[in-house]
Amino acid sequence: MNMPLLTLITFLPVLGAVIVMLFFQRERTGAIKAFATGVAAVDFLLSVPLWTRFDTAQAGFQFVEKAAWIPSIGVSYFVGVDGISVLLVLLTTLTMLVSVVCSFSAIHEREKEYYVCLLLLGTGMLGTFIALDLFLFYVFFEITLVPMYFLIGIWGGPRKLYAAIKFFLYTLFGSVLMLLGILALYFVNVKVGTGRLTFDIVELYAVGPKIPLSLQVWIFLAFFIGFAIKVPMFPFHTWLPDAHVEAPTAGSVILAGILLKMGTYGFVRFALPLLPQASQVFVPFMVLLSIIGIIYGALVAMAQTDVKKLVAYSSVSHLGFVMLGVFALNEQGVLGAQLQMINHGISTGAL
């Protein structure tokens, strides 16, 4: 029996968070830091063989794990990685390890709760990149919202509450619309697809081209707003500078390095393959917004004296290039977008 590597990588951080909550006293800050570092380090080490054992010559998803979860409504625990997500998993575990270590000198109050939030956030991000069930993806996508809200709102800077609430409301608004899009795909599959209720994206990939264009457009708009806020694309970017500046150092590293990639990943994994005709219709619009974001983000970044604001606005610019690659709608564009996502994650985390 093969080891469920993806499950281990994804749920090790939340298991660590539960252990910290139940078995570590608040005063034992040194032990909490050491344990959190150990969890993050083991998670990173587990993700290395995921990358080294990945067969680049094999098409489709690898390390697949599937089990019934809520069969009455067609929800399953279905996870796997391909060439895009395997690198994002490795980047996430590395960024988590760096974030835990760089928190040692930056966080001096409520440290137990802080590391619990940080580890829980790790599980949410990892689950987002490996989920092959739309319901499961949505659960993981939303899990990231709560700990990030607390990281900004409790351990942030002087305007932390304003930044945390703004981040929460923007993301929640996009998530509600994305949920409507997911439910639309879920129910339309009964009429034009397999005739059964399922959130399995492999099955839904085959259904997407059969959906009438008019309906595809509306579903794409729902996904677009949800993912564009997360990227963030111009003009949905206004939450990022506040959140980035007010977040603690580790929060800023994770925010720029990983969380923003959840939006671009969502377009590649879901919006484009599930809604191919609508994606083609929106190409001019998406390219225009991307170009505006590239120029606007770069110009505003040049005027910044605060490093965190500079990184925030430069991220708007850099991820504009990612979106240009995604909506080139060809293999070279997506590969370029993937490379830029990894480059941006490493460079912004280092800054």
PDB file of C-alpha atoms in Angstrom, residues 20 70 191:
ATOM      1  CA  VAL A  20       0.144  22.838  20.480  1.00  0.00           C
ATOM      2  CA  ILE A  70     -20.234  12.904   1.672  1.00  0.00           C
ATOM      3  CA  LYS A 191     -28.604  18.393 -17.259  1.00  0.00           C
TER       4      LYS A 191
END
